[in-house]
């Protein structure tokens, strides 16, 4: 098999990223560099990602990230075999900035151009980090995504289920907001939860009473808000212990539904590996519960390092390598797509996350 060195470019949300990944034949791939420029500070004052600000920041930084990634890898453009770029789904201004940069480089160098689905990047990451074989199940849980995918090949994905409204990270962020905790909410809620009693305040377990693998987090977030208001009305304010108990109850509910839905997926889909990706996979309670479910079902649990679980361009370069080997390159008609379901056979997800349209 041909040795391939690809540049990856990612700009679909609020991280501008570039990376170089190389695979000699069918040997284990190497990440030669991975640069991620976050935009948290630019959006902090607005309580969410502002698409226009994101697009402008991507346009200003994407070429600098590419330069940095090449320099860190010790390579020049002429040393590459192709350019992979996130072509969707995501905030269209950002995706366009990346696609335009990649096209410019492809035209200037004559290198093949490969348009990659951002979700395919996440879904193929366990093959980059651990070389696992197909098929496997991926649970994608972040601020913008929430879905179970069965992965059978570089372009063969089946969406088994997902959130019908908010992504779990979004719910963590909103719960933090209503409880006066800092953003991003996940780590703050987790720290509070460690001090709380998960059983004192009863919260719902959305969609657990229904068959299937779909999830819902919007009602849970509203239930936390109501419980907060109830406590405040009774006590005239929220005590520290109340806040900790609310966080613990919320986190337990999210962990319960993710664990039960994962159990159902693994029961119905005999695979050897359940892999997770996304910022929420950093949550220790959720991770421990998923590990326990995998142990119970005799399945390997795989959580790639967090820097490769969250948005990055190494996953795009890697997906580019796998997809280029399978189907060759795209041409210059490659377009940026705000919506791009990985699985064309399953019905589209409802709802739209704080970070833009979901697949
Ligand atoms: O994957 P990610 O970095 O970005 C995208 O959403 O694409 O995920 C960020 C999300 C945020 O909503 C953040 O609150 C959540 O992941 N998060 C966590 C934890 N760490 C980050 N949620 C729960 N527990 C955590 N420890
Ligand atoms: Zn992502």
Coordinates of C-alpha atoms and ligand atoms in Angstrom, one line a residue:
X1 CA 0.0 0.0 0.0
X2 CA 1.1 3.5 -0.9
X3 CA 2.6 5.7 1.9
X4 CA 0.5 8.8 2.4
X5 CA 1.1 12.1 4.2
X6 CA -1.9 14.3 4.4
X7 CA -2.6 17.8 5.6
X8 CA -5.9 18.1 7.5
X9 CA -7.9 21.3 7.9
X10 CA -10.8 21.8 10.3
X11 CA -12.9 25.0 10.8
X12 CA -16.5 23.8 11.2
X13 CA -17.1 25.2 14.6
X14 CA -15.1 27.3 17.0
X15 CA -11.7 25.7 16.6
X16 CA -9.4 26.5 13.7
X17 CA -7.1 23.5 13.3
X18 CA -4.5 22.0 10.9
X19 CA -2.5 18.8 11.2
X20 CA -0.3 16.5 9.3
X21 CA -0.8 12.7 9.5
X22 CA 1.3 10.0 7.8
X23 CA 0.7 6.4 7.2
X24 CA 3.4 4.1 5.7
X25 CA 1.6 1.3 3.9
X26 CA -0.8 -0.2 6.3
X27 CA 1.4 0.5 9.4
X28 CA 0.1 2.4 12.4
X29 CA -0.4 6.1 11.4
X30 CA 1.7 8.9 12.9
X31 CA 0.4 12.3 13.9
X32 CA 3.4 14.5 12.7
X33 CA 1.7 17.7 14.0
X34 CA -1.7 18.9 15.3
X35 CA -2.4 22.6 15.8
X36 CA -5.7 23.8 17.4
X37 CA -6.5 27.5 17.8
X38 CA -9.6 27.8 20.0
X39 CA -11.9 30.8 19.9
X40 CA -13.4 30.6 23.4
X41 CA -12.3 34.1 24.4
X42 CA -13.8 35.6 21.3
X43 CA -17.3 34.3 22.0
X44 CA -17.2 34.5 25.8
X45 CA -19.1 37.7 26.1
X46 CA -22.0 36.4 24.0
X47 CA -22.9 33.1 25.9
X48 CA -22.4 31.0 22.8
X49 CA -20.6 30.8 19.5
X50 CA -21.4 33.8 17.2
X51 CA -21.3 32.4 13.6
X52 CA -20.0 35.7 12.0
X53 CA -17.2 36.1 14.6
X54 CA -16.3 32.4 14.2
X55 CA -16.2 32.7 10.3
X56 CA -14.0 35.8 10.4
X57 CA -11.6 34.2 13.0
X58 CA -11.3 31.1 10.9
X59 CA -10.6 33.1 7.7
X60 CA -7.9 35.1 9.6
X61 CA -6.2 32.0 11.2
X62 CA -6.6 29.0 8.9
X63 CA -3.5 29.7 6.8
X64 CA -1.4 30.5 9.9
X65 CA -2.5 27.1 11.4
X66 CA -1.5 25.3 8.2
X67 CA 1.9 27.0 8.2
X68 CA 2.4 26.1 11.9
X69 CA 1.3 22.5 11.3
X70 CA 3.8 22.1 8.4
X71 CA 6.6 23.7 10.4
X72 CA 6.0 21.5 13.4
X73 CA 6.0 18.4 11.1
X74 CA 9.2 19.7 9.5
X75 CA 7.6 19.4 6.0
X76 CA 6.9 21.6 3.0
X77 CA 3.8 21.5 0.9
X78 CA 5.8 19.6 -1.7
X79 CA 6.2 16.8 0.8
X80 CA 2.5 16.1 1.1
X81 CA 0.4 13.6 -0.9
X82 CA -3.0 15.3 -0.4
X83 CA -5.1 17.9 1.4
X84 CA -8.1 16.8 3.5
X85 CA -10.6 19.4 4.7
X86 CA -13.8 19.4 6.7
X87 CA -16.5 20.2 4.1
X88 CA -19.4 20.0 6.6
X89 CA -21.5 19.8 8.6
X90 CA -21.1 23.0 10.7
X91 CA -21.3 26.7 10.6
X92 CA -21.2 27.6 6.9
X93 CA -18.9 30.6 7.2
X94 CA -16.3 28.6 9.0
X95 CA -16.5 25.5 6.7
X96 CA -16.2 27.8 3.7
X97 CA -13.0 29.4 5.1
X98 CA -11.4 25.9 5.4
X99 CA -12.6 24.7 2.0
X100 CA -11.4 27.8 0.2
X101 CA -8.0 27.5 1.9
X102 CA -7.8 23.8 0.9
X103 CA -8.8 24.5 -2.7
X104 CA -6.3 27.3 -3.0
X105 CA -3.5 25.0 -1.8
X106 CA -4.7 22.2 -4.1
X107 CA -4.8 24.4 -7.1
X108 CA -1.4 25.9 -6.3
X109 CA 0.3 22.5 -5.7
X110 CA -1.7 20.1 -7.8
X111 CA -2.2 17.9 -4.8
X112 CA -5.4 15.8 -4.5
X113 CA -8.2 17.4 -2.5
X114 CA -10.4 15.3 -0.2
X115 CA -13.6 16.7 1.4
X116 CA -14.2 15.0 4.8
X117 CA -17.4 14.9 6.9
X118 CA -16.5 16.3 10.3
X119 CA -18.5 13.5 12.0
X120 CA -16.6 10.9 10.0
X121 CA -13.4 12.5 11.5
X122 CA -14.7 11.9 15.0
X123 CA -16.0 8.4 14.1
X124 CA -12.7 7.2 12.6
X125 CA -10.5 8.5 15.4
X126 CA -10.3 5.2 17.3
X127 CA -8.6 3.7 14.2
X128 CA -6.1 6.5 14.2
X129 CA -5.3 6.1 17.9
X130 CA -5.7 2.4 18.5
X131 CA -5.9 0.8 15.0
X132 CA -9.1 -1.1 15.9
X133 CA -10.9 -3.1 13.1
X134 CA -14.3 -2.5 11.7
X135 CA -17.1 -2.7 12.7
X136 CA -17.4 -0.8 16.0
X137 CA -19.9 1.5 17.7
X138 CA -19.1 5.1 18.3
X139 CA -20.9 7.3 20.9
X140 CA -20.3 10.9 20.0
X141 CA -21.1 13.2 22.9
X142 CA -20.1 16.8 22.8
X143 CA -21.5 20.3 22.9
X144 CA -22.7 20.0 19.3
X145 CA -23.2 16.2 18.7
X146 CA -24.9 13.3 20.3
X147 CA -25.3 10.1 18.3
X148 CA -24.6 6.4 18.3
X149 CA -23.0 5.4 15.0
X150 CA -22.2 1.9 13.8
X151 CA -19.0 2.2 11.8
X152 CA -18.5 -0.5 9.1
X153 CA -15.9 1.3 6.8
X154 CA -14.3 4.7 6.1
X155 CA -17.6 5.8 4.4
X156 CA -20.0 3.3 5.8
X157 CA -21.9 4.7 8.8
X158 CA -25.2 3.8 10.3
X159 CA -26.8 6.3 12.7
X160 CA -28.5 4.1 15.3
X161 CA -29.9 6.9 17.4
X162 CA -29.2 10.3 18.8
X163 CA -30.5 13.3 20.6
X164 CA -33.8 14.6 19.4
X165 CA -33.0 18.0 20.8
X166 CA -30.0 19.3 22.8
X167 CA -26.6 17.7 22.8
X168 CA -25.5 16.6 26.3
X169 CA -22.6 19.1 26.5
X170 CA -25.1 21.8 25.7
X171 CA -27.2 20.7 28.6
X172 CA -24.2 20.7 30.9
X173 CA -23.4 24.2 29.8
X174 CA -27.0 25.4 30.3
X175 CA -27.3 23.8 33.7
X176 CA -24.0 25.6 34.7
X177 CA -25.5 28.8 33.5
X178 CA -28.7 28.6 35.5
X179 CA -26.7 27.6 38.6
X180 CA -24.3 30.5 38.3
X181 CA -21.3 28.3 37.4
X182 CA -18.6 29.2 34.9
X183 CA -18.4 28.0 31.2
X184 CA -17.7 25.6 29.8
X185 CA -20.3 24.0 32.1
X186 CA -19.2 20.4 32.0
X187 CA -16.1 20.5 34.2
X188 CA -17.8 23.0 36.6
X189 CA -20.9 20.8 37.0
X190 CA -18.7 17.8 37.5
X191 CA -16.7 19.5 40.2
X192 CA -19.9 20.5 42.0
X193 CA -21.5 17.1 41.6
X194 CA -18.6 15.6 43.5
X195 CA -19.8 17.4 46.6
X196 CA -23.5 16.6 46.1
X197 CA -26.0 13.9 46.8
X198 CA -27.4 12.6 43.5
X199 CA -30.5 11.1 45.2
X200 CA -31.9 14.1 47.1
X201 CA -33.5 15.8 44.1
X202 CA -35.5 13.6 41.7
X203 CA -35.0 14.4 38.0
X204 CA -36.4 12.6 35.0
X205 CA -34.6 10.0 32.8
X206 CA -35.8 11.3 29.4
X207 CA -36.9 8.6 26.8
X208 CA -35.8 5.7 29.0
X209 CA -39.3 4.5 29.1
X210 CA -39.4 4.2 25.3
X211 CA -37.7 1.5 23.2
X212 CA -34.8 2.5 20.9
X213 CA -31.6 4.5 21.2
X214 CA -32.8 8.1 20.9
X215 CA -31.9 10.5 23.6
X216 CA -33.3 13.9 24.8
X217 CA -31.7 16.4 27.1
X218 CA -33.8 19.5 26.7
X219 CA -36.5 18.5 29.2
X220 CA -33.9 17.5 31.8
X221 CA -32.3 20.9 31.6
X222 CA -35.7 22.5 32.2
X223 CA -36.3 20.1 35.1
X224 CA -33.1 21.4 36.7
X225 CA -34.3 25.0 36.2
X226 CA -37.7 24.1 37.9
X227 CA -36.0 22.3 40.8
X228 CA -33.8 25.3 41.3
X229 CA -36.7 27.7 41.3
X230 CA -38.6 25.4 43.7
X231 CA -35.6 25.4 46.1
X232 CA -35.1 29.1 45.8
X233 CA -38.8 29.9 46.5
X234 CA -38.8 27.7 49.6
X235 CA -35.4 29.0 51.0
X236 CA -35.2 32.5 49.6
X237 CA -31.9 31.6 47.8
X238 CA -29.8 28.7 46.7
X239 CA -27.4 27.2 49.3
X240 CA -24.1 25.7 48.2
X241 CA -25.3 22.3 49.1
X242 CA -28.5 22.7 47.0
X243 CA -26.4 23.6 44.0
X244 CA -24.1 20.6 44.5
X245 CA -27.1 18.3 44.9
X246 CA -28.7 19.6 41.7
X247 CA -25.4 19.1 39.8
X248 CA -25.1 15.6 41.2
X249 CA -28.7 14.7 40.3
X250 CA -28.3 16.1 36.8
X251 CA -25.1 14.3 36.1
X252 CA -26.5 11.0 37.4
X253 CA -29.5 11.4 35.1
X254 CA -27.3 12.0 32.0
X255 CA -25.0 9.0 33.0
X256 CA -28.1 6.8 33.6
X257 CA -29.6 7.5 30.1
X258 CA -26.2 7.2 28.3
X259 CA -25.4 3.9 30.1
X260 CA -28.8 2.4 29.4
X261 CA -29.0 3.4 25.7
X262 CA -25.4 2.1 25.3
X263 CA -26.4 -1.2 26.8
X264 CA -29.3 -1.5 24.4
X265 CA -27.1 -0.6 21.4
X266 CA -24.5 -3.2 22.4
X267 CA -27.3 -5.8 23.1
X268 CA -28.6 -5.4 19.5
X269 CA -25.3 -4.9 17.7
X270 CA -22.6 -7.5 18.3
X271 CA -19.4 -5.5 18.0
X272 CA -16.1 -5.8 19.8
X273 CA -15.6 -2.1 20.7
X274 CA -17.6 0.8 21.9
X275 CA -15.6 4.0 21.4
X276 CA -16.5 7.5 22.7
X277 CA -15.6 10.9 21.4
X278 CA -16.5 14.5 22.3
X279 CA -15.9 16.7 25.3
X280 CA -18.6 15.0 27.5
X281 CA -16.6 11.8 27.3
X282 CA -14.2 13.5 29.7
X283 CA -16.8 13.3 32.5
X284 CA -15.5 10.8 35.0
X285 CA -19.0 9.5 36.1
X286 CA -20.2 9.1 32.6
X287 CA -17.0 7.4 31.5
X288 CA -17.1 5.0 34.5
X289 CA -20.7 4.1 33.8
X290 CA -19.9 3.4 30.1
X291 CA -16.9 1.3 31.1
X292 CA -19.1 -0.7 33.4
X293 CA -21.7 -1.4 30.7
X294 CA -18.9 -2.5 28.3
X295 CA -17.5 -4.8 31.0
X296 CA -20.9 -6.3 31.5
X297 CA -21.4 -6.8 27.8
X298 CA -17.9 -8.2 27.2
X299 CA -17.1 -5.3 24.9
X300 CA -13.8 -3.2 24.8
X301 CA -14.3 0.4 25.9
X302 CA -12.1 2.9 24.1
X303 CA -11.7 6.6 24.8
X304 CA -9.1 8.3 22.7
X305 CA -7.0 11.0 24.4
X306 CA -9.1 14.1 25.0
X307 CA -7.1 16.3 22.5
X308 CA -8.2 13.8 19.8
X309 CA -11.7 13.4 21.2
X310 CA -12.5 17.1 20.9
X311 CA -12.4 19.0 17.6
X312 CA -9.0 18.8 15.9
X313 CA -7.5 18.4 12.4
X314 CA -5.6 15.1 12.9
X315 CA -8.9 13.3 12.7
X316 CA -9.7 15.0 9.4
X317 CA -6.3 14.2 7.9
X318 CA -6.7 10.6 9.1
X319 CA -10.3 10.3 7.7
X320 CA -8.8 11.8 4.5
X321 CA -6.2 9.0 4.3
X322 CA -8.8 6.3 4.8
X323 CA -11.2 7.8 2.3
X324 CA -8.6 8.7 -0.3
X325 CA -7.5 5.0 -0.3
X326 CA -11.1 3.9 -0.7
X327 CA -12.4 6.3 -3.3
X328 CA -9.7 8.8 -4.5
X329 CA -9.9 12.5 -4.5
X330 CA -12.7 15.1 -4.9
X331 CA -12.5 17.7 -7.6
X332 CA -12.7 21.5 -7.3
X333 CA -16.5 21.5 -7.3
X334 CA -16.3 20.3 -3.7
X335 CA -18.7 22.5 -1.8
X336 CA -19.2 23.5 1.9
X337 CA -22.3 21.9 3.4
X338 CA -23.9 23.2 6.5
X339 CA -25.9 20.0 6.9
X340 CA -24.4 16.7 5.8
X341 CA -25.8 13.5 7.5
X342 CA -23.2 10.8 7.7
X343 CA -25.8 8.2 7.2
X344 CA -28.0 9.0 4.2
X345 CA -30.3 6.1 4.9
X346 CA -31.5 7.1 8.4
X347 CA -34.0 10.0 9.0
X348 CA -32.3 13.3 9.8
X349 CA -31.9 14.4 13.4
X350 CA -34.2 17.0 14.7
X351 CA -33.0 20.2 16.4
X352 CA -30.0 22.4 16.1
X353 CA -27.2 22.7 18.6
X354 CA -25.7 25.9 20.0
X355 CA -22.9 25.4 17.7
X356 CA -25.1 25.4 14.6
X357 CA -26.9 22.9 12.5
X358 CA -26.4 19.2 13.4
X359 CA -26.2 16.4 10.9
Ligands
LIG1 O1 -16.1 18.1 21.9 P1 -16.1 19.5 22.5 O2 -14.8 20.1 23.1 O3 -16.6 20.6 21.5 C1 -17.7 20.4 20.8 O4 -18.8 20.6 21.3 O5 -17.6 20.2 19.6 O6 -17.1 19.4 23.7 C2 -17.4 20.5 24.5 C3 -18.5 20.2 25.5 C4 -18.9 21.4 26.3 O7 -20.3 21.5 26.2 C5 -18.4 21.0 27.7 O8 -19.3 21.6 28.7 C6 -18.5 19.5 27.7 O9 -18.0 19.2 26.4 N1 -17.6 19.0 28.7 C7 -18.0 18.2 29.7 C8 -16.8 17.9 30.5 N2 -15.8 18.5 29.9 C9 -16.2 19.1 28.8 N3 -19.2 17.7 30.0 C10 -19.3 17.0 31.1 N4 -18.3 16.7 31.9 C11 -17.0 17.1 31.7 N5 -16.0 16.8 32.5
LIG2 ZN1 -16.9 17.9 16.6

